[in-house]
CSV table of C-alpha atoms and ligand atoms in Angstrom, one decimal:
chain,number,residue,atom,x,y,z
A,1,MET,CA,33.4,-50.1,-52.1
A,2,ARG,CA,29.6,-49.9,-52.3
A,3,PRO,CA,28.0,-48.1,-55.2
A,4,PHE,CA,26.7,-44.6,-54.5
A,5,GLU,CA,25.1,-41.7,-56.4
A,6,VAL,CA,27.1,-38.5,-57.1
A,7,TYR,CA,25.5,-35.1,-57.5
A,8,ALA,CA,27.7,-32.2,-58.6
A,9,ALA,CA,26.7,-28.9,-57.0
A,10,LYS,CA,26.8,-25.7,-59.2
A,11,ASP,CA,27.0,-23.2,-56.3
A,12,SER,CA,26.7,-23.3,-52.6
A,13,ASN,CA,22.9,-22.8,-52.7
A,14,HIS,CA,22.6,-25.8,-55.0
A,15,ALA,CA,24.9,-27.8,-52.6
A,16,VAL,CA,22.7,-27.0,-49.6
A,17,ALA,CA,19.6,-27.8,-51.6
A,18,LEU,CA,21.1,-31.2,-52.6
A,19,LEU,CA,22.0,-31.9,-49.0
A,20,ALA,CA,18.5,-31.0,-47.8
A,21,GLN,CA,16.9,-33.1,-50.5
A,22,HIS,CA,18.9,-36.3,-49.8
A,23,THR,CA,19.7,-36.2,-46.1
A,24,ALA,CA,16.1,-37.0,-45.2
A,25,THR,CA,16.2,-40.4,-46.8
A,26,SER,CA,19.9,-41.3,-47.4
A,27,LYS,CA,23.3,-41.3,-45.8
A,28,VAL,CA,25.0,-38.4,-47.6
A,29,LYS,CA,28.6,-37.2,-47.7
A,30,VAL,CA,30.2,-34.1,-49.1
A,31,ILE,CA,33.3,-34.3,-51.2
A,32,ALA,CA,35.7,-31.4,-51.6
A,33,GLY,CA,39.3,-32.3,-52.5
A,34,GLY,CA,38.7,-36.0,-51.7
A,35,THR,CA,42.1,-36.6,-50.1
A,36,ASP,CA,40.5,-37.8,-46.9
A,37,LEU,CA,37.1,-39.0,-48.1
A,38,LEU,CA,38.3,-41.3,-50.9
A,39,ALA,CA,40.4,-43.3,-48.4
A,40,ASP,CA,37.4,-43.5,-46.1
A,41,LEU,CA,35.2,-44.7,-48.9
A,42,LYS,CA,37.7,-47.4,-49.8
A,43,PHE,CA,38.3,-48.7,-46.3
A,44,SER,CA,35.3,-47.8,-44.2
A,45,ALA,CA,32.3,-50.1,-43.8
A,46,HIS,CA,29.9,-47.2,-43.4
A,47,SER,CA,29.8,-45.9,-47.0
A,48,PRO,CA,27.3,-43.2,-48.0
A,49,ASP,CA,24.4,-43.7,-50.5
A,50,VAL,CA,24.9,-40.2,-52.0
A,51,ILE,CA,27.8,-37.9,-52.5
A,52,VAL,CA,27.5,-34.2,-53.0
A,53,ASP,CA,30.5,-33.0,-54.9
A,54,ILE,CA,31.3,-29.3,-54.1
A,55,SER,CA,34.7,-29.2,-55.8
A,56,ARG,CA,33.4,-26.9,-58.6
A,57,VAL,CA,31.5,-24.5,-56.4
A,58,GLU,CA,33.2,-21.2,-57.2
A,59,ASP,CA,31.6,-19.1,-54.4
A,60,LEU,CA,33.5,-21.2,-51.8
A,61,LYS,CA,36.9,-20.6,-53.4
A,62,GLY,CA,37.7,-16.9,-52.7
A,63,LEU,CA,40.2,-15.4,-50.4
A,64,LYS,CA,39.9,-11.7,-49.6
A,65,ILE,CA,40.1,-8.9,-47.1
A,66,THR,CA,36.6,-7.7,-46.1
A,67,ASP,CA,35.1,-5.5,-43.4
A,68,GLU,CA,35.1,-8.6,-41.2
A,69,GLY,CA,38.7,-9.5,-41.7
A,70,LEU,CA,40.4,-12.1,-43.9
A,71,ASN,CA,37.7,-14.4,-45.4
A,72,ILE,CA,38.9,-17.7,-46.7
A,73,GLY,CA,36.5,-19.9,-48.7
A,74,ALA,CA,36.3,-23.5,-47.5
A,75,LEU,CA,37.5,-24.8,-50.9
A,76,VAL,CA,40.7,-22.8,-50.8
A,77,THR,CA,43.5,-25.4,-51.1
A,78,HIS,CA,46.6,-25.7,-49.0
A,79,SER,CA,48.7,-24.8,-52.1
A,80,GLN,CA,46.6,-21.7,-52.7
A,81,ILE,CA,47.2,-20.6,-49.1
A,82,MET,CA,50.9,-21.1,-49.5
A,83,ARG,CA,50.9,-19.0,-52.8
A,84,SER,CA,48.6,-16.2,-51.5
A,85,PRO,CA,50.5,-12.9,-51.3
A,86,ILE,CA,48.0,-11.7,-48.6
A,87,ILE,CA,48.6,-14.7,-46.4
A,88,GLN,CA,52.4,-14.7,-47.0
A,89,GLU,CA,52.4,-11.0,-45.9
A,90,MET,CA,50.0,-11.2,-42.9
A,91,PHE,CA,50.1,-14.8,-41.7
A,92,PRO,CA,53.4,-16.7,-42.6
A,93,ALA,CA,52.3,-19.2,-39.9
A,94,LEU,CA,49.4,-20.2,-42.1
A,95,VAL,CA,51.8,-20.8,-44.9
A,96,ASP,CA,54.0,-22.9,-42.7
A,97,ALA,CA,51.0,-24.9,-41.5
A,98,ALA,CA,49.8,-25.5,-45.1
A,99,HIS,CA,53.3,-26.5,-46.1
A,100,SER,CA,53.5,-29.1,-43.4
A,101,ILE,CA,50.4,-31.0,-44.8
A,102,GLY,CA,51.2,-34.2,-46.7
A,103,ALA,CA,53.0,-33.8,-50.1
A,104,VAL,CA,52.4,-31.5,-53.1
A,105,GLN,CA,49.6,-33.6,-54.5
A,106,THR,CA,47.7,-33.6,-51.2
A,107,ARG,CA,48.2,-29.9,-50.8
A,108,ASN,CA,47.0,-29.2,-54.4
A,109,LEU,CA,43.7,-31.1,-53.9
A,110,GLY,CA,43.2,-30.9,-50.1
A,111,THR,CA,41.1,-27.9,-48.9
A,112,LEU,CA,41.2,-25.8,-45.7
A,113,GLY,CA,37.5,-26.6,-45.1
A,114,GLY,CA,38.1,-30.4,-45.6
A,115,ASN,CA,41.0,-30.3,-43.2
A,116,LEU,CA,38.8,-28.7,-40.5
A,117,VAL,CA,35.8,-30.8,-41.1
A,118,THR,CA,37.8,-34.0,-40.6
A,119,GLY,CA,38.0,-33.0,-36.9
A,120,VAL,CA,41.2,-34.9,-36.5
A,121,PRO,CA,43.0,-33.7,-33.3
A,122,SER,CA,46.4,-33.6,-35.2
A,123,MET,CA,45.1,-31.5,-38.1
A,124,ASP,CA,47.6,-28.9,-39.1
A,125,SER,CA,45.5,-25.9,-40.0
A,126,GLY,CA,43.5,-25.9,-36.8
A,127,PRO,CA,46.0,-24.5,-34.3
A,128,THR,CA,47.1,-21.4,-36.2
A,129,LEU,CA,43.5,-20.4,-37.0
A,130,ILE,CA,42.4,-21.0,-33.4
A,131,ALA,CA,45.4,-18.9,-32.2
A,132,LEU,CA,44.0,-16.1,-34.4
A,133,ASP,CA,40.5,-16.4,-32.9
A,134,ALA,CA,39.1,-17.5,-36.3
A,135,LEU,CA,35.4,-17.8,-36.9
A,136,VAL,CA,33.5,-20.2,-39.2
A,137,ASN,CA,30.4,-19.6,-41.4
A,138,ILE,CA,28.2,-22.6,-41.8
A,139,ILE,CA,25.3,-22.7,-44.3
A,140,GLY,CA,22.4,-25.1,-44.3
A,141,SER,CA,18.8,-25.4,-45.3
A,142,THR,CA,17.7,-23.4,-42.3
A,143,GLY,CA,20.1,-20.5,-43.0
A,144,ARG,CA,23.6,-19.4,-42.0
A,145,ARG,CA,25.3,-19.4,-38.6
A,146,GLN,CA,28.6,-18.2,-37.4
A,147,LEU,CA,30.7,-19.5,-34.5
A,148,PRO,CA,34.2,-19.4,-33.2
A,149,LEU,CA,36.3,-22.2,-34.8
A,150,ILE,CA,37.3,-23.5,-31.4
A,151,ASP,CA,33.6,-24.3,-30.8
A,152,PHE,CA,33.3,-26.1,-34.1
A,153,PHE,CA,35.1,-29.1,-32.8
A,154,LEU,CA,33.4,-31.6,-30.5
A,155,GLY,CA,35.9,-34.4,-30.3
A,156,PRO,CA,37.9,-36.8,-32.4
A,157,ARG,CA,36.4,-36.6,-35.9
A,158,LYS,CA,33.3,-34.9,-34.5
A,159,THR,CA,32.2,-31.3,-35.3
A,160,VAL,CA,29.0,-29.4,-34.8
A,161,LEU,CA,28.1,-29.7,-38.6
A,162,LYS,CA,24.6,-31.2,-39.2
A,163,PRO,CA,24.2,-33.6,-42.1
A,164,ASP,CA,22.5,-31.0,-44.2
A,165,GLU,CA,25.2,-28.3,-43.5
A,166,LEU,CA,28.3,-27.1,-45.2
A,167,LEU,CA,31.3,-25.3,-43.8
A,168,ALA,CA,31.4,-22.3,-46.1
A,169,GLU,CA,34.0,-19.9,-44.9
A,170,ILE,CA,36.8,-19.3,-42.3
A,171,ILE,CA,37.3,-15.7,-41.1
A,172,ILE,CA,40.3,-14.3,-39.3
A,173,PRO,CA,38.8,-11.2,-37.6
A,174,ARG,CA,39.9,-7.7,-38.6
A,175,GLN,CA,41.5,-6.9,-35.2
A,176,ASN,CA,43.9,-9.8,-35.7
A,177,LEU,CA,45.0,-9.0,-39.3
A,178,GLY,CA,48.8,-9.2,-39.2
A,179,LYS,CA,49.0,-10.4,-35.6
A,180,PRO,CA,52.5,-12.0,-35.1
A,181,THR,CA,51.9,-15.8,-35.1
A,182,HIS,CA,54.1,-18.8,-35.4
A,183,PHE,CA,53.3,-22.5,-36.1
A,184,LEU,CA,55.5,-25.5,-35.3
A,185,LYS,CA,54.8,-29.2,-35.9
A,186,PHE,CA,56.8,-32.1,-34.6
A,187,GLY,CA,56.4,-35.4,-36.5
A,188,LEU,CA,58.3,-38.7,-36.6
A,189,ARG,CA,59.9,-37.7,-40.0
A,190,LYS,CA,60.3,-34.4,-41.9
A,191,GLY,CA,57.7,-35.0,-44.6
A,192,GLN,CA,54.3,-36.7,-44.9
A,193,ALA,CA,54.1,-37.1,-41.1
A,194,LEU,CA,51.1,-36.6,-38.9
A,195,ALA,CA,51.9,-34.3,-36.0
A,196,LEU,CA,52.9,-35.9,-32.7
A,197,VAL,CA,52.3,-32.4,-31.4
A,198,ASN,CA,51.6,-29.1,-33.2
A,199,VAL,CA,51.5,-25.7,-31.6
A,200,ALA,CA,50.6,-22.2,-32.7
A,201,ALA,CA,51.2,-19.0,-30.7
A,202,SER,CA,50.0,-15.5,-31.5
A,203,ILE,CA,50.8,-12.3,-29.5
A,204,TRP,CA,50.5,-8.6,-29.7
A,205,ILE,CA,53.2,-6.6,-27.8
A,206,ASP,CA,52.7,-3.3,-26.1
A,207,TRP,CA,56.1,-2.0,-27.2
A,208,ASP,CA,56.0,1.0,-24.8
A,209,LYS,CA,55.8,-1.4,-21.8
A,210,ASN,CA,57.3,-4.5,-23.5
A,211,VAL,CA,54.4,-6.7,-22.3
A,212,PHE,CA,52.3,-9.4,-23.9
A,213,VAL,CA,48.9,-8.5,-25.0
A,214,ALA,CA,46.2,-11.0,-26.1
A,215,PRO,CA,48.5,-14.0,-26.1
A,216,ARG,CA,47.0,-17.1,-27.7
A,217,ILE,CA,48.4,-20.6,-27.6
A,218,ALA,CA,46.7,-23.5,-29.5
A,219,LEU,CA,47.8,-27.1,-29.2
A,220,GLY,CA,47.1,-30.0,-31.5
A,221,ALA,CA,47.3,-33.8,-31.0
A,222,VAL,CA,47.4,-33.5,-27.2
A,223,ALA,CA,43.6,-33.7,-26.5
A,224,PRO,CA,40.5,-35.1,-28.2
A,225,LYS,CA,40.4,-31.9,-30.3
A,226,VAL,CA,42.6,-28.8,-30.9
A,227,ILE,CA,42.6,-26.8,-27.7
A,228,ARG,CA,43.8,-23.6,-26.3
A,229,ALA,CA,46.2,-23.4,-23.3
A,230,PRO,CA,44.2,-21.1,-21.0
A,231,LYS,CA,46.5,-21.2,-18.0
A,232,ALA,CA,49.6,-20.4,-20.1
A,233,GLU,CA,47.7,-17.6,-21.8
A,234,ALA,CA,46.6,-16.1,-18.5
A,235,TYR,CA,50.2,-16.3,-17.2
A,236,LEU,CA,51.5,-14.3,-20.2
A,237,GLU,CA,48.7,-11.6,-20.4
A,238,GLY,CA,50.3,-8.2,-19.3
A,239,ARG,CA,53.6,-9.9,-18.3
A,240,THR,CA,56.9,-8.4,-19.3
A,241,VAL,CA,58.4,-10.1,-22.3
A,242,THR,CA,61.5,-12.2,-21.2
A,243,PRO,CA,62.9,-15.5,-22.3
A,244,GLU,CA,62.1,-16.9,-18.8
A,245,ALA,CA,58.4,-15.9,-19.2
A,246,MET,CA,58.2,-17.7,-22.5
A,247,ALA,CA,59.9,-20.8,-21.1
A,248,GLU,CA,57.5,-20.7,-18.1
A,249,ALA,CA,54.5,-20.3,-20.4
A,250,GLY,CA,55.7,-23.5,-22.2
A,251,ARG,CA,55.9,-25.4,-19.0
A,252,ILE,CA,52.4,-24.2,-18.0
A,253,ALA,CA,51.0,-25.1,-21.5
A,254,SER,CA,52.3,-28.7,-20.9
A,255,THR,CA,49.9,-28.9,-18.0
A,256,ASP,CA,47.0,-27.5,-20.1
A,257,ALA,CA,47.6,-30.4,-22.5
A,258,ARG,CA,45.8,-33.7,-22.1
A,259,PRO,CA,47.9,-36.1,-24.2
A,260,ILE,CA,47.5,-39.9,-24.5
A,261,THR,CA,50.2,-42.5,-24.8
A,262,ASP,CA,50.0,-44.5,-28.1
A,263,PHE,CA,52.3,-46.4,-30.4
A,264,ARG,CA,53.8,-43.2,-31.7
A,265,ALA,CA,54.8,-41.5,-28.4
A,266,SER,CA,54.1,-41.4,-24.7
A,267,ALA,CA,52.0,-38.8,-23.0
A,268,GLU,CA,55.1,-37.6,-21.1
A,269,TYR,CA,57.1,-37.1,-24.4
A,270,ARG,CA,54.2,-35.2,-25.8
A,271,ARG,CA,54.0,-32.9,-22.7
A,272,ASP,CA,57.7,-32.2,-23.1
A,273,LEU,CA,57.2,-31.4,-26.7
A,274,VAL,CA,54.4,-28.9,-25.8
A,275,ALA,CA,56.7,-27.1,-23.4
A,276,VAL,CA,59.6,-26.8,-25.9
A,277,LEU,CA,57.4,-26.0,-29.0
A,278,THR,CA,55.3,-23.4,-27.1
A,279,LYS,CA,58.4,-21.6,-26.0
A,280,ARG,CA,59.9,-21.7,-29.5
A,281,ALA,CA,56.6,-20.5,-31.1
A,282,LEU,CA,56.4,-17.6,-28.7
A,283,GLU,CA,60.0,-16.6,-29.3
A,284,ALA,CA,59.4,-16.8,-33.1
A,285,ALA,CA,56.2,-14.8,-32.9
A,286,TYR,CA,58.0,-12.1,-30.8
A,287,ALA,CA,60.8,-12.0,-33.4
A,288,LEU,CA,58.3,-11.6,-36.2
A,289,GLY,CA,56.6,-8.8,-34.2
A,290,GLN,CA,59.9,-7.0,-33.8
A,291,SER,CA,60.7,-7.3,-37.5
A,292,LYS,CA,57.4,-5.7,-38.4
A,293,ARG,CA,57.7,-2.7,-36.0
B,1,LIG,C1,48.9,-38.8,-48.0
B,1,LIG,C2,48.1,-37.8,-47.1
B,1,LIG,C3,48.8,-37.0,-46.2
B,1,LIG,C4,48.1,-36.2,-45.4
B,1,LIG,N1,48.9,-35.4,-44.5
B,1,LIG,C5,48.2,-34.5,-43.7
B,1,LIG,C6,49.0,-33.7,-42.8
B,1,LIG,O1,50.2,-33.8,-42.7
B,1,LIG,N2,48.3,-32.9,-42.0
B,1,LIG,C7,46.9,-32.8,-42.0
B,1,LIG,O2,46.4,-32.0,-41.3
B,1,LIG,N3,46.2,-33.5,-42.9
B,1,LIG,C8,46.8,-34.4,-43.7
B,1,LIG,N4,46.0,-35.2,-44.6
B,1,LIG,C9,44.6,-35.1,-44.5
B,1,LIG,C10,43.9,-34.4,-45.6
B,1,LIG,O3,44.6,-34.3,-46.8
B,1,LIG,C11,43.5,-33.0,-45.2
B,1,LIG,O4,42.7,-33.0,-44.1
B,1,LIG,C12,42.7,-32.2,-46.4
B,1,LIG,O5,42.8,-30.8,-46.1
B,1,LIG,C13,41.3,-32.6,-46.5
B,1,LIG,O6,40.6,-31.8,-47.4
B,1,LIG,P1,39.8,-32.3,-48.7
B,1,LIG,O7,39.3,-31.2,-49.4
B,1,LIG,O8,40.6,-33.3,-49.4
B,1,LIG,O9,38.6,-33.1,-47.9
B,1,LIG,P2,37.7,-34.3,-48.3
B,1,LIG,O10,38.5,-35.6,-48.4
B,1,LIG,O11,37.0,-33.9,-49.6
B,1,LIG,O12,36.7,-34.3,-47.1
B,1,LIG,C14,37.1,-34.6,-45.8
B,1,LIG,C15,35.9,-34.6,-44.9
B,1,LIG,O13,35.3,-33.3,-44.8
B,1,LIG,C16,34.0,-33.2,-45.3
B,1,LIG,N5,33.9,-31.9,-46.0
B,1,LIG,C17,34.9,-31.4,-46.9
B,1,LIG,N6,34.6,-30.2,-47.1
B,1,LIG,C18,33.5,-29.8,-46.5
B,1,LIG,C19,32.7,-28.6,-46.4
B,1,LIG,N7,33.1,-27.5,-47.0
B,1,LIG,N8,31.6,-28.7,-45.7
B,1,LIG,C20,31.2,-29.8,-45.0
B,1,LIG,N9,31.9,-31.0,-45.1
B,1,LIG,C21,33.0,-31.0,-45.8
B,1,LIG,C22,33.8,-34.5,-46.2
B,1,LIG,O14,32.5,-34.9,-46.2
B,1,LIG,C23,34.7,-35.5,-45.4
B,1,LIG,O15,34.0,-36.0,-44.3
B,1,LIG,C24,46.7,-36.1,-45.4
B,1,LIG,C25,46.0,-36.9,-46.3
B,1,LIG,C26,46.7,-37.7,-47.2
B,1,LIG,C27,45.9,-38.6,-48.1
C-alpha cells in the first residue's frame, strides 16, 4: 500500500471544500465505512494520494420523513436500515436487501451511499431503491444536483459522480411511501454471497378493478448496471392481477435482462433466475399489499 494523506471532514460543507481543494492537484478518494475502499487500497495499483474521511459527518447520517418523502443520509449503515422502525413499517424490502449484505460487521460499517457509489452491478441496495423510483442528491463545489438513482449509474463501477462530488442523500419520493415492494437475492450460498441475480418488484393495486398500477421491476447482476425491466413493466400496467400475469411478466423480464456467462453462472441460468425471482417478487409484493389493505 502506498502512503497517502488523510483529512477528516467535520461536516458535508467541509468535506466538499476538502475535495475541491485536493482534486485539482491529487488523486483523491472518499472513505465512508471503508468496507470496500480498504480492500481496494490494499490490492489496487491505483492508490489515491489523499483520502477524505466522511465517516464522522453527522449531517449525512439522518433518516427521516420530509415533504419530499423518505430522506436517507448517505452515511446510514445497512444495520441502521434494518433497525429503523420507519423502514421496517414502510419498506420491509429495504430491510431484506440490507440484511442480505455481507455479515454483521460489514453491515455495521458499510453505508448505503458507499454501496451505491461502488457502482457494482450486483449491489444489493440498488434494485429496491430503483423499484421505488428513488432520487439522489449530490453535492459538490459548484452546488447541489438531484437525479433519479437509475441515472446515477453509468456502467460497472462507474457513476456520474465527479471527483469533487459527494453522494449526500437518497430520497424515496412521497408518492411511493409504503408502496408494496419485495426484494429477492439468489447467491451461491446463504450468507456472505454476491448476488448471481437480485430482483426487486414494487406495485400499487387498484383494488376496485384488481389491476396493477405503476409496476416497477429492477434487476441486478444481469447487465453492466442495475436496470429496470421496461417490457415486463409495460405488460403489467393496467392488467388484471392473476398468477399467470405475474409468471408472464417474469418471462418477459428475462428478455429485458442482458446477463453474461462467467465462472459463477451461465447467462441462460441467470435468465431463468430472473423469470422465477420476478414472479416470486411480484407475488410477495401483492401479498404485502393485501395485508396492508
Ligand atoms: C466481506 C464483504 C462482504 C460484502 N458483501 C456484500 C453484499 O453481499 N452485497 C453488497 O451489495 N455489497 C457487499 N459488500 C460491499 C460493501 O460492503 C458495500 O458496498 C458497502 O455498503 C460499502 O459502503 P462503505 O461505506 O463501506 O463504502 P466505502 O468502502 O467507504 O466506499 C466505497 C466507495 O464509495 C465511495 N464513497 C463512499 N461513500 C461516498 C459518498 N457518500 N460520496 C461519494 N463517494 C463515496 C468511496 O470513495 C469508494 O470508492 C461486501 C463487502 C465486504 C468486505
